[in-house]
N, CA and C atoms as an extended XYZ file, in Angstrom:
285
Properties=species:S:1:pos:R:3:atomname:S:1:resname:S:1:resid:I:1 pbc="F F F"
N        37.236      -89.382      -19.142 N   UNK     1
C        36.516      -88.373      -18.437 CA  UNK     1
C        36.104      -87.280      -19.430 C   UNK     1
N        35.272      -87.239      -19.277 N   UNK     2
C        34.278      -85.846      -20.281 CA  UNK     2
C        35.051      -84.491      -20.276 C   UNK     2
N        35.268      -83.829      -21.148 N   UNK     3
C        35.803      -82.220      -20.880 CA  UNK     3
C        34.553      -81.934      -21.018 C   UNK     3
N        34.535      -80.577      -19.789 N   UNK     4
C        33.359      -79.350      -19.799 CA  UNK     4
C        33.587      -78.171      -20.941 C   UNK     4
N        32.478      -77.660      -20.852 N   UNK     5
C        33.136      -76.637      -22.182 CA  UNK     5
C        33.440      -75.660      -20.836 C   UNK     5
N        34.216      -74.617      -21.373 N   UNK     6
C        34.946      -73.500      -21.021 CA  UNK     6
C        33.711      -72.541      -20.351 C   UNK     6
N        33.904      -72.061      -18.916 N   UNK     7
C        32.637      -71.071      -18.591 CA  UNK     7
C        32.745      -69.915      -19.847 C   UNK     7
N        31.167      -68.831      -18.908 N   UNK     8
C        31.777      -67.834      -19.473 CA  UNK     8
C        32.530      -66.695      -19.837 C   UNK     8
N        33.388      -66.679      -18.325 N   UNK     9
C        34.430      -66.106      -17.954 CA  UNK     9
C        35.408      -65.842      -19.063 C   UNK     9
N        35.831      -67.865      -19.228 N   UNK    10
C        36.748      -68.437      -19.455 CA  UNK    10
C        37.138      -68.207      -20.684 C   UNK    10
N        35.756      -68.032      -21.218 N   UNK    11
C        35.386      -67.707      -23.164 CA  UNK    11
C        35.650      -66.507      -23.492 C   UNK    11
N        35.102      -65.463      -22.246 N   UNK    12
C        35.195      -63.988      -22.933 CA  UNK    12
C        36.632      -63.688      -22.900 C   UNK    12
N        37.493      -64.331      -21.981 N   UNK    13
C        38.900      -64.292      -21.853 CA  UNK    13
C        39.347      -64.800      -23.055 C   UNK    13
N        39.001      -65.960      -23.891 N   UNK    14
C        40.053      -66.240      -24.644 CA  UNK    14
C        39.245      -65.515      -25.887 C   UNK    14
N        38.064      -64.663      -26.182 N   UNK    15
C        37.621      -64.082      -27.178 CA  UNK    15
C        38.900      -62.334      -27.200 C   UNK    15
N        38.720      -62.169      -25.931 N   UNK    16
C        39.610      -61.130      -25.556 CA  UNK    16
C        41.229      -61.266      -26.302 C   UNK    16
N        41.864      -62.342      -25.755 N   UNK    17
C        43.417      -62.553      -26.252 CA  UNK    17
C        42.838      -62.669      -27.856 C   UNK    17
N        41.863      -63.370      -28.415 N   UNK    18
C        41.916      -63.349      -29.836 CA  UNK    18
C        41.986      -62.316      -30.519 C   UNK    18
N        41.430      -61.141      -29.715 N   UNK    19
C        41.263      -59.976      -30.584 CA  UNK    19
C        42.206      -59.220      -30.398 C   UNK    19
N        42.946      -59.366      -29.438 N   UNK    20
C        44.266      -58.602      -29.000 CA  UNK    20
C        45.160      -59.177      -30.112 C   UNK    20
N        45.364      -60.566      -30.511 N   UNK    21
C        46.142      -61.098      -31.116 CA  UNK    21
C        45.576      -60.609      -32.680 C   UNK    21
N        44.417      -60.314      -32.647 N   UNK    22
C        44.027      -59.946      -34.168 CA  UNK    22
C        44.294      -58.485      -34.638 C   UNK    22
N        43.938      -57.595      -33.338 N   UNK    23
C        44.655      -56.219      -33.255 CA  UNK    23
C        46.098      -55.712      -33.722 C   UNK    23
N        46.947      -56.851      -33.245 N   UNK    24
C        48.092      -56.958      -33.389 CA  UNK    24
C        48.878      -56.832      -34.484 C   UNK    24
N        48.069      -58.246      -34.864 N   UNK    25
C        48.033      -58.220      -36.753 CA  UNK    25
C        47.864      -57.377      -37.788 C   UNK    25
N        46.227      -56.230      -36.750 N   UNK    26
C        45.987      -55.394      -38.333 CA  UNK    26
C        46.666      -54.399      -38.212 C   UNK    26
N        47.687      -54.216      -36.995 N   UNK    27
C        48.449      -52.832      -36.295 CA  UNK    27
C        49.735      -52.897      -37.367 C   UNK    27
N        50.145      -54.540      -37.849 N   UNK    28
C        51.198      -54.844      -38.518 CA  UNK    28
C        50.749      -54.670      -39.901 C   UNK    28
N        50.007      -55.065      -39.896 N   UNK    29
C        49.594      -54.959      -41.862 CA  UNK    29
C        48.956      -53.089      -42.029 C   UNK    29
N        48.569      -52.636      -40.714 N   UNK    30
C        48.935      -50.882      -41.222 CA  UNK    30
C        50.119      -50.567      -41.425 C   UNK    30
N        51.033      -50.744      -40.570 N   UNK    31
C        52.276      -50.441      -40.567 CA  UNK    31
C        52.984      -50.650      -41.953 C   UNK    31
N        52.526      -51.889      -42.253 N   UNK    32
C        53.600      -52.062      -44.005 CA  UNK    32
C        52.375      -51.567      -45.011 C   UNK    32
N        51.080      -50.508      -44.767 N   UNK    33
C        49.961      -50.158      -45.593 CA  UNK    33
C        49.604      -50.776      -46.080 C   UNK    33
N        48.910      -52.461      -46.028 N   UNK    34
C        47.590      -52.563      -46.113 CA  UNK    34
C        46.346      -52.539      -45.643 C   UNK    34
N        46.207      -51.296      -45.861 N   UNK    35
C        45.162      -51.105      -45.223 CA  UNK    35
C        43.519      -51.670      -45.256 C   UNK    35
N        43.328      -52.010      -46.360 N   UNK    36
C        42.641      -53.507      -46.670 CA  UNK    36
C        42.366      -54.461      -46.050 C   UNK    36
N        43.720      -55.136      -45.780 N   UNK    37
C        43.721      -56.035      -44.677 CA  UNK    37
C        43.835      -55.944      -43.523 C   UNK    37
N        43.895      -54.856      -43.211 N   UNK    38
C        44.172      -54.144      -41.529 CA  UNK    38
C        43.027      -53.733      -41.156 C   UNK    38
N        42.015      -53.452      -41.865 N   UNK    39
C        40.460      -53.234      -41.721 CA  UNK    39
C        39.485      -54.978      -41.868 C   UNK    39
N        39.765      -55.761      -42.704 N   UNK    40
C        39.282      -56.628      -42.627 CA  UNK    40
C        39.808      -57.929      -41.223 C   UNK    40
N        40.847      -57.679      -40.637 N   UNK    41
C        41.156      -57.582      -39.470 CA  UNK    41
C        40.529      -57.216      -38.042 C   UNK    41
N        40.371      -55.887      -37.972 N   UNK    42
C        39.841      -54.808      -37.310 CA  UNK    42
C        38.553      -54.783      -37.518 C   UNK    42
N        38.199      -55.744      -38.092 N   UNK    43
C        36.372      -55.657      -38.684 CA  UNK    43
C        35.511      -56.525      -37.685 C   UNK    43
N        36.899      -57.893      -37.726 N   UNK    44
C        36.592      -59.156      -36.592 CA  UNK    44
C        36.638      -59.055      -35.692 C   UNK    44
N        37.469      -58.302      -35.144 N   UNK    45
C        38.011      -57.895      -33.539 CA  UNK    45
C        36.602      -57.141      -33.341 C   UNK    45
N        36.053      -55.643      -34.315 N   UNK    46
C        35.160      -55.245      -33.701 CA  UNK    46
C        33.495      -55.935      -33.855 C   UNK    46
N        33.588      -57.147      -34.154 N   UNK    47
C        32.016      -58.230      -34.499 CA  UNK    47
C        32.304      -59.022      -32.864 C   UNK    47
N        33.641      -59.061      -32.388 N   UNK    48
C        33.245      -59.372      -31.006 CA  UNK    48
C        33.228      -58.531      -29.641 C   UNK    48
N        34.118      -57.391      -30.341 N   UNK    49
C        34.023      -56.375      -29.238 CA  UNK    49
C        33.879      -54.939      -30.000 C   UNK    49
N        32.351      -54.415      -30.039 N   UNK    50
C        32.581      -53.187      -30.845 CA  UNK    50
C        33.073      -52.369      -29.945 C   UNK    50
N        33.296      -52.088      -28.748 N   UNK    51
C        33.930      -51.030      -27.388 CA  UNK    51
C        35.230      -51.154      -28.200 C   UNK    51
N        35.774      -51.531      -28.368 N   UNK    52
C        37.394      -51.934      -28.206 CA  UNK    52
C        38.173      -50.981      -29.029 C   UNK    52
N        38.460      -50.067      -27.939 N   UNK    53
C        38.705      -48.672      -28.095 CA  UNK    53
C        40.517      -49.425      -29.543 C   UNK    53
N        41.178      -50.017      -28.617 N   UNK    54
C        42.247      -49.853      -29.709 CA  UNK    54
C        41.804      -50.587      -31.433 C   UNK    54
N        41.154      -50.939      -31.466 N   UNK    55
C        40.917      -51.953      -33.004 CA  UNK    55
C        39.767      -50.222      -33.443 C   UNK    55
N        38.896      -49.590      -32.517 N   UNK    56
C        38.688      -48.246      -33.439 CA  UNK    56
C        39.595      -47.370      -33.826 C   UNK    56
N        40.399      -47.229      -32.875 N   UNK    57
C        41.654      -46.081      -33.041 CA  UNK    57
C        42.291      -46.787      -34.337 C   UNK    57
N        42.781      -47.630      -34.300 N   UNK    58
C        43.317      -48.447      -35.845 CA  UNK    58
C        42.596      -48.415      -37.109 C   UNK    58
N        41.160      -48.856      -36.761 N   UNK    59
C        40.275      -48.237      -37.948 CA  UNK    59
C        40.648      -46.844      -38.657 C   UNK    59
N        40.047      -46.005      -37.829 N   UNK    60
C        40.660      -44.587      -37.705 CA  UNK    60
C        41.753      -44.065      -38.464 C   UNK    60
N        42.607      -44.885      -38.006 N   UNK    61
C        43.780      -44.742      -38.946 CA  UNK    61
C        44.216      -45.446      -40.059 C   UNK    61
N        43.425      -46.154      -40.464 N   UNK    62
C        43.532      -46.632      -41.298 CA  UNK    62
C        42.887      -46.056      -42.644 C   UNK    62
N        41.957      -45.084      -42.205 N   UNK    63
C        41.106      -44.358      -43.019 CA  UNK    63
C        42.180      -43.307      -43.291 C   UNK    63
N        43.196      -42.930      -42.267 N   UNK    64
C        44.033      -41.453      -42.194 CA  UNK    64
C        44.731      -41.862      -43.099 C   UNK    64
N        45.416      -42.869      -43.139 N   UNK    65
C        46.877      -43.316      -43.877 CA  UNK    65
C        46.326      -43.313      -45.667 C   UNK    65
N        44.876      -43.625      -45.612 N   UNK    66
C        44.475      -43.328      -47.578 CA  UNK    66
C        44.221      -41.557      -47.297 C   UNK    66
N        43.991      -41.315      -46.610 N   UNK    67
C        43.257      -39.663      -46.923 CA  UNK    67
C        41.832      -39.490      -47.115 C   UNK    67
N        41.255      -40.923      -46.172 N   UNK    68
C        39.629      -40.503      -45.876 CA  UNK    68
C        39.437      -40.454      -45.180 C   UNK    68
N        39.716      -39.549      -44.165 N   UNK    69
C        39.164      -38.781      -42.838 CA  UNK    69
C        37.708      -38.717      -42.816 C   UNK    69
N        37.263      -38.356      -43.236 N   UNK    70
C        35.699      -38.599      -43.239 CA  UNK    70
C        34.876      -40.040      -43.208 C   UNK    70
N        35.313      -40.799      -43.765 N   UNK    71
C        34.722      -42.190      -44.053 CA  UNK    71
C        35.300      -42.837      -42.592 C   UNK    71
N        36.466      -42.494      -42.152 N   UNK    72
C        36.858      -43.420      -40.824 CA  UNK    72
C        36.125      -42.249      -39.263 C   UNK    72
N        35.537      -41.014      -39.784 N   UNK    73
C        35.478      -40.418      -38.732 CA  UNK    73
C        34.499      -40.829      -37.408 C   UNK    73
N        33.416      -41.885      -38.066 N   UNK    74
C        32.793      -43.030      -36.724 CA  UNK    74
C        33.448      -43.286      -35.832 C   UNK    74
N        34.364      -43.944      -36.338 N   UNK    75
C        35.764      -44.443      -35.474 CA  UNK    75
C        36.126      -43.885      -34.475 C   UNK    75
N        36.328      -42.761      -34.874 N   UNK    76
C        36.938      -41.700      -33.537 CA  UNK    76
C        35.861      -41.054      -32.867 C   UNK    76
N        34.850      -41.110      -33.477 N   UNK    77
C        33.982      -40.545      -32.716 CA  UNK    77
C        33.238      -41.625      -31.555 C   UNK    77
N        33.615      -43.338      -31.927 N   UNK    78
C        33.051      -44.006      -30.903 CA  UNK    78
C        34.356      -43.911      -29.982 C   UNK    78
N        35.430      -43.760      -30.549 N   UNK    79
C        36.386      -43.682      -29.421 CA  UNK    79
C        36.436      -42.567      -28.149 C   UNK    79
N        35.930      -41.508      -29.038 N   UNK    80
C        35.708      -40.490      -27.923 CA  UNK    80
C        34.834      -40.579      -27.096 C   UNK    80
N        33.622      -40.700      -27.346 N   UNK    81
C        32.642      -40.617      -26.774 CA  UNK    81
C        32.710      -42.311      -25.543 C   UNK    81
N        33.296      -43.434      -25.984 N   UNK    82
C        34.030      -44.189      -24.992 CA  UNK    82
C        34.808      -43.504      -23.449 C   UNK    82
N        35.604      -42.843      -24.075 N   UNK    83
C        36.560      -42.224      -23.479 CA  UNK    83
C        35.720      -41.045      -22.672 C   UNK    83
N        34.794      -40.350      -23.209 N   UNK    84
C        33.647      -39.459      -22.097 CA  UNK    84
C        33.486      -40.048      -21.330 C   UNK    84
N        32.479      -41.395      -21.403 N   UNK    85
C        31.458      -42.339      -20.546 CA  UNK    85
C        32.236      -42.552      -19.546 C   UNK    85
N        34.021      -43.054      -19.872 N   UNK    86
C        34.914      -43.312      -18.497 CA  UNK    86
C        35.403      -42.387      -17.642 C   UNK    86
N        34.839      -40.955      -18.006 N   UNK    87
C        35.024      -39.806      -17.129 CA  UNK    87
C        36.931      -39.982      -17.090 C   UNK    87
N        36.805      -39.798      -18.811 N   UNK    88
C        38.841      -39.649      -19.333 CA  UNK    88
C        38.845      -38.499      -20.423 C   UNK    88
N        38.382      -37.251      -19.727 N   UNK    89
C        37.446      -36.083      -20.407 CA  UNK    89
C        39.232      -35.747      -21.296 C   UNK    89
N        40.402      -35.858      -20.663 N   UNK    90
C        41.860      -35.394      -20.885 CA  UNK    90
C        42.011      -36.334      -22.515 C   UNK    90
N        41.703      -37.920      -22.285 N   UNK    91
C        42.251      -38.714      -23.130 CA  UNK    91
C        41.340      -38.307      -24.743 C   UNK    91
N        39.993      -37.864      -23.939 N   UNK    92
C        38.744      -37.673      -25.371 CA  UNK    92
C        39.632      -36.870      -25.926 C   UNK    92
N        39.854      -35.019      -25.552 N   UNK    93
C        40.256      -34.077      -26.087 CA  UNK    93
C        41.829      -34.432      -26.667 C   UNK    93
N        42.292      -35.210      -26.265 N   UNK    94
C        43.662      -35.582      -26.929 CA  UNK    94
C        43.485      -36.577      -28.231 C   UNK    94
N        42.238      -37.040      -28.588 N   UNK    95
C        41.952      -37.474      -29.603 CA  UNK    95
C        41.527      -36.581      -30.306 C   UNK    95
């Protein structure tokens, strides 16, 4: 019997767990500072989901942890402005 391919429900779901699972990863390779690889990580996650508020916040910090606040400040600024659009005016200003 033939397999169907996967709807597209089914796909954006398992594109979703991939990037969660890739998030995961670059959350771990910040943690022991490579930040290198925690961005080239965080690079993939955001080529399938640029929204994806946690893989920016990680960017973000990943820029904090060398001391280029400026070069990662996109980051936070798509995070905020995310965080406007969902009328989470509390969560923006806490960034």
């Amino acid at each position: 019997m033939p397999v169907e391919p996967p709807s597209h429900s089914v796909e954006r779901s398992l594109r979703r767990a991939g990037a969660t699972l890739v998030a995961g990863v670059a959350g771990a390779l910040l943690a022991r500072g490579d930040t290198v690889a925690a961005r080239e990580a965080l690079s993939r996650v955001l080529q399938d989901e640029p929204r994806n508020t946690d893989a920016l916040l990680a960017m973000w910090q990943s820029f904090l942890h060398e001391g280029k606040a400026p070069q990662g400040a996109s980051y936070l600024v798509k995070v905020i402005d995310a965080e406007v659009r969902a009328n989470d005016a509390a969560l923006a200003v806490e960034h």
